[in-house]
PDB file of C-alpha atoms and ligand atoms in Angstrom:
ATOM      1  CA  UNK A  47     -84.631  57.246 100.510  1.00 61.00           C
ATOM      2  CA  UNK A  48     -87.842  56.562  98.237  1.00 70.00           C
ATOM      3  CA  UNK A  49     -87.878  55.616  95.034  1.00 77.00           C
ATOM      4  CA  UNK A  50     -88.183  58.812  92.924  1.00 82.00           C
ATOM      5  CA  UNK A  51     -90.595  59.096  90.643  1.00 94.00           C
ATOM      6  CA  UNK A  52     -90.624  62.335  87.825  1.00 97.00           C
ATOM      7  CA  UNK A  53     -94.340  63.826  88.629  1.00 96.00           C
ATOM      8  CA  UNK A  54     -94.450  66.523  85.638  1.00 97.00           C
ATOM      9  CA  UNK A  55     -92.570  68.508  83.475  1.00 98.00           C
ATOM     10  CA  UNK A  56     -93.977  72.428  83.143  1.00 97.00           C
ATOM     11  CA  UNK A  57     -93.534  74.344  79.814  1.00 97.00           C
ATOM     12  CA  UNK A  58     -94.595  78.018  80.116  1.00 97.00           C
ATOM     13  CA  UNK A  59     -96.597  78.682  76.400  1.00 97.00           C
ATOM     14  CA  UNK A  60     -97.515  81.315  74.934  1.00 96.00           C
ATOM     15  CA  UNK A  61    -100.993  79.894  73.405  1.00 96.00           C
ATOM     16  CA  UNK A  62    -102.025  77.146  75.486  1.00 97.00           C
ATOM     17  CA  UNK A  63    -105.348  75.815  73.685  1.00 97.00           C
ATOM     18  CA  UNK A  64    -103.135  75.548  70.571  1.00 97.00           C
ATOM     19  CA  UNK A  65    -100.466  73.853  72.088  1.00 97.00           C
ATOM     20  CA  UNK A  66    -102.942  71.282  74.011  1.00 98.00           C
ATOM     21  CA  UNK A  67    -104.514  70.800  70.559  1.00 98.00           C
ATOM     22  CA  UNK A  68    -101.487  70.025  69.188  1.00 97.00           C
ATOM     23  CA  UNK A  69    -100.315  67.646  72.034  1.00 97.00           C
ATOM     24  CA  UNK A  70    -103.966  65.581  71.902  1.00 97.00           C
ATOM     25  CA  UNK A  71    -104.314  66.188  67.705  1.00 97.00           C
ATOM     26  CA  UNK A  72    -100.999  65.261  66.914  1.00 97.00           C
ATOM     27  CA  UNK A  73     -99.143  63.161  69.176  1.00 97.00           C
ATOM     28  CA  UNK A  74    -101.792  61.034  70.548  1.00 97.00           C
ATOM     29  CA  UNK A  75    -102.035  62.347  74.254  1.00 97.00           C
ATOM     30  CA  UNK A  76    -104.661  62.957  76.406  1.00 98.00           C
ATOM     31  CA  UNK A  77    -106.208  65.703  78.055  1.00 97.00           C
ATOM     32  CA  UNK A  78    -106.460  65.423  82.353  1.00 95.00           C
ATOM     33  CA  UNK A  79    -107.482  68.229  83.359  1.00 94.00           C
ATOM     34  CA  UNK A  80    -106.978  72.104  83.316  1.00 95.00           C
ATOM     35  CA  UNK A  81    -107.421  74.704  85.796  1.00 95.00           C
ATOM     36  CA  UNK A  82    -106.528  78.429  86.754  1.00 94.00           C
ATOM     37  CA  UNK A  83    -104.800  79.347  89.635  1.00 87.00           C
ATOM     38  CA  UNK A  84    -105.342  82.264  90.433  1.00 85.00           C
ATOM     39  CA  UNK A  85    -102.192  82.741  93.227  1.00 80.00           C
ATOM     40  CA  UNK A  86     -99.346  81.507  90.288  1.00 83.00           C
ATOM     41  CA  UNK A  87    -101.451  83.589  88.046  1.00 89.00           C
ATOM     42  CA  UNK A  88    -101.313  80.898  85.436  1.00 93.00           C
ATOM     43  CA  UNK A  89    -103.877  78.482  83.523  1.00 96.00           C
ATOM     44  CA  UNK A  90    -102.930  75.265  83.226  1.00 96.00           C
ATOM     45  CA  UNK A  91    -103.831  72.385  81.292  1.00 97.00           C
ATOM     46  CA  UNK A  92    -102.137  68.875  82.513  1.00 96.00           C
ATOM     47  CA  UNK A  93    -101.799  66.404  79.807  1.00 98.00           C
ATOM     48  CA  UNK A  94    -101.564  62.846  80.363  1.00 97.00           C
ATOM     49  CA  UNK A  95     -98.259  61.159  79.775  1.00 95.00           C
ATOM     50  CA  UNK A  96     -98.765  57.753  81.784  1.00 94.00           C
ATOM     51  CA  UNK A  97     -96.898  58.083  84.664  1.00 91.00           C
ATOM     52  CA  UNK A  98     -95.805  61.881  84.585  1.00 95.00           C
ATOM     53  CA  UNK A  99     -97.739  64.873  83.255  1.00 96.00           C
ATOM     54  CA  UNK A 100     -96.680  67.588  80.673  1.00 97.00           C
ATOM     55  CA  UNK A 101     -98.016  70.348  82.197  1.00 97.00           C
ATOM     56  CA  UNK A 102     -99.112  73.423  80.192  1.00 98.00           C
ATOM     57  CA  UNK A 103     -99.012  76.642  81.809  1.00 97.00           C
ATOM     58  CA  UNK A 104    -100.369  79.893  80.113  1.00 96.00           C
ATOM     59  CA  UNK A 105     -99.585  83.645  82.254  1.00 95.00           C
ATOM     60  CA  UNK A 106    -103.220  85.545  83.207  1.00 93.00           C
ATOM     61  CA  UNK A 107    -101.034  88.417  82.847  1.00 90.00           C
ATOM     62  CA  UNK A 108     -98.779  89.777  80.089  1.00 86.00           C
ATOM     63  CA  UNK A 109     -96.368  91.169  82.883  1.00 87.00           C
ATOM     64  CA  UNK A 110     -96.119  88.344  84.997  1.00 88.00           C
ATOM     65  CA  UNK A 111     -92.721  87.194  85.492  1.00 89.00           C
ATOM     66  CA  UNK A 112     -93.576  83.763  83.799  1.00 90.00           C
ATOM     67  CA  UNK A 113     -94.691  85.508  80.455  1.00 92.00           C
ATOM     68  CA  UNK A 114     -90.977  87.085  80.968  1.00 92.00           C
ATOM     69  CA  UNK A 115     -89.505  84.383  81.574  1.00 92.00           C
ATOM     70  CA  UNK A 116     -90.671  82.878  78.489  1.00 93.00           C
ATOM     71  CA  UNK A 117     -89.601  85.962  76.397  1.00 93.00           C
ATOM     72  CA  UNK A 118     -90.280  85.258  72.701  1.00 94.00           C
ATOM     73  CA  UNK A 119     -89.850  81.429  72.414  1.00 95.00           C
ATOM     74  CA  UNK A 120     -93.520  79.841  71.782  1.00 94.00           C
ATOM     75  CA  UNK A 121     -93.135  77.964  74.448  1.00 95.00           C
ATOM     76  CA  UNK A 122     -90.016  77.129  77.483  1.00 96.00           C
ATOM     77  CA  UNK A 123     -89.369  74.494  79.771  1.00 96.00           C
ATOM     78  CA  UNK A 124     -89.843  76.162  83.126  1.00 96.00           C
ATOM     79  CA  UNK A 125     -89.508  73.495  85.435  1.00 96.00           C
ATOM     80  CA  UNK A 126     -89.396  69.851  86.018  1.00 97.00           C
ATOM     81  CA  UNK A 127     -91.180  68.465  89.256  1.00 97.00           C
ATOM     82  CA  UNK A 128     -90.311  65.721  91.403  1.00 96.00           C
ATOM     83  CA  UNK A 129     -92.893  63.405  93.531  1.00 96.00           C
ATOM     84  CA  UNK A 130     -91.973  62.429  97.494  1.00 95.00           C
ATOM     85  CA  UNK A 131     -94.355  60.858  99.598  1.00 94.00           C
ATOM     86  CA  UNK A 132     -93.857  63.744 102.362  1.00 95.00           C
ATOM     87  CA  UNK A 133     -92.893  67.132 101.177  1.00 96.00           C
ATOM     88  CA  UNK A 134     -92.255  68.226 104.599  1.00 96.00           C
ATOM     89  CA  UNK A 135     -89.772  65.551 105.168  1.00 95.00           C
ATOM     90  CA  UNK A 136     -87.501  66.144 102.324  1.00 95.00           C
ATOM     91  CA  UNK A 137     -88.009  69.491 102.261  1.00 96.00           C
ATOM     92  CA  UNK A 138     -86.528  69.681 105.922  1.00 96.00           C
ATOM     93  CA  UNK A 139     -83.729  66.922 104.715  1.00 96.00           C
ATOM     94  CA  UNK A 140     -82.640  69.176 101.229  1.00 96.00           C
ATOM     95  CA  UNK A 141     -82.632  72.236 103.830  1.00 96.00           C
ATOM     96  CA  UNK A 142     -80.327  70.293 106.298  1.00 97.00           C
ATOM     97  CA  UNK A 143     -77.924  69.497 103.232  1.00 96.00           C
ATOM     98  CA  UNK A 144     -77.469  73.241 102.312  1.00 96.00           C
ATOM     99  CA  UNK A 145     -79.509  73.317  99.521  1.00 96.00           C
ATOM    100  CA  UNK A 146     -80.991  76.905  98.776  1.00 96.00           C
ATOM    101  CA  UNK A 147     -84.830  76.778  98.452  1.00 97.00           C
ATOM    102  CA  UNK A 148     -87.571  79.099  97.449  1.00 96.00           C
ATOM    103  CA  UNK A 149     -90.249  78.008  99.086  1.00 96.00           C
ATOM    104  CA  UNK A 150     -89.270  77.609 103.191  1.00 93.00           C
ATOM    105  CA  UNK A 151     -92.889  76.051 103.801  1.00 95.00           C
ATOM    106  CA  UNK A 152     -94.867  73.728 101.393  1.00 96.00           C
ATOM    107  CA  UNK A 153     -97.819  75.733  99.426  1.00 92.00           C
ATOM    108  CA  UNK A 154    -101.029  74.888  97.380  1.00 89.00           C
ATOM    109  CA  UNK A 155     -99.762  73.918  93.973  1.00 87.00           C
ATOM    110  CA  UNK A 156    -101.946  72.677  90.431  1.00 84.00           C
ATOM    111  CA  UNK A 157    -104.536  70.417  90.988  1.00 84.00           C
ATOM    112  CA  UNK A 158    -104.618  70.108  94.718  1.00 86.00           C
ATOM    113  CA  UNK A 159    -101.109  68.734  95.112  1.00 91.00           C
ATOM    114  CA  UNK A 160     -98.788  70.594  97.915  1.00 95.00           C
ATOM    115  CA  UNK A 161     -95.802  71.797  96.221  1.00 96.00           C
ATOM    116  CA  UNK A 162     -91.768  74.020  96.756  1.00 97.00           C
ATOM    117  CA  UNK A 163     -89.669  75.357  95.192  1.00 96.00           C
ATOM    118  CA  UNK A 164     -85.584  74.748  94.756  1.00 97.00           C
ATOM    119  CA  UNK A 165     -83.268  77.216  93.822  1.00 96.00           C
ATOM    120  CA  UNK A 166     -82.114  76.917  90.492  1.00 95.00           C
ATOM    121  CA  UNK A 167     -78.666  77.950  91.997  1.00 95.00           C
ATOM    122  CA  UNK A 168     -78.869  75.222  93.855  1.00 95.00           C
ATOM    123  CA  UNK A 169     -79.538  72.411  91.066  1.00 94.00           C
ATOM    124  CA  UNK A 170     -77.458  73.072  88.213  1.00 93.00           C
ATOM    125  CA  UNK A 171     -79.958  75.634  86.860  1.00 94.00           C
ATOM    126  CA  UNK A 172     -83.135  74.311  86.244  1.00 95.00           C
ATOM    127  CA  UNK A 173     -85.803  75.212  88.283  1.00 96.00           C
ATOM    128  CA  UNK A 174     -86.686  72.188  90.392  1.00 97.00           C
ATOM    129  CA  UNK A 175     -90.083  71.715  92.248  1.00 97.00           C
ATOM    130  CA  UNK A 176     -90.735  68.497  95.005  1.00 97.00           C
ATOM    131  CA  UNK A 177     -94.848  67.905  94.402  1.00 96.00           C
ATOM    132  CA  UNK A 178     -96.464  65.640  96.968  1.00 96.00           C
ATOM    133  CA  UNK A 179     -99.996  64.779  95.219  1.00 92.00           C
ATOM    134  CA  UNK A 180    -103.429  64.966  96.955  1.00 87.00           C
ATOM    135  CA  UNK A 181    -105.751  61.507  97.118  1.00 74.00           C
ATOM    136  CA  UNK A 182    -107.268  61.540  94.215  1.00 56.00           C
TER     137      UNK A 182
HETATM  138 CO1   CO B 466     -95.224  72.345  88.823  1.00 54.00          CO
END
């Protein structure tokens, strides 16, 4: 098995130019990049934390099941994402070992990386997602 690597952590927020501000003004990070996708109906804004990302993800939509999920905390760790080299691979290998998945067939994640889904039933909870990054 490869070496695993953590790719990002995602934190649903409630104001997400405030809370980038406040991970650039005052802890020291960086801004990489922010986008909206349109199909998880979030923005995001990735921030730089060397080897992983803190990713920042703000609903389009006040009914979206994200903005539930987040309730009336600020913010709330949504999930944490894994890298593999081939998402196909280990998706096919986690299916083979019984674990329950969301997402049958890799999709179009944040920032051109391919991404799915693990059941949270299936992993002690906490919404799990394998990310296999685009070139870039
Ligand atoms: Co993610």
């Amino acid at each position: 098995m490869a070496e695993r690597t953590l790719d990002h952590v995602a934190l649903v927020v409630a104001d997400l130019e405030a809370t980038a501000r406040w991970y650039v003004e005052a802890l020291g990070f960086r801004e990489a990049y922010r986008e909206t996708v349109a199909e998880q109906g979030v923005r995001i804004v990735g921030i730089d934390a060397g080897s992983a990302v803190i990713e920042l993800l703000e609903p389009l939509s006040k009914d979206s099941p994200i903005e539930r999920f987040r309730g009336d905390a600020k913010s709330r760790l949504h999930h944490i994402a894994y890298r593999v080299d081939d998402i196909a691979v280990e998706l096919a290998r986690l299916k083979a070992s019984g674990l329950r998945l969301i997402d049958e067939t890799p999709r179009k994640g944040a920032h051109g990386n391919t991404i799915a889904f693990l059941h949270p039933k299936s992993t002690g909870g906490v919404l799990t997602e394998l990310c296999e990054r685009s070139e870039r």
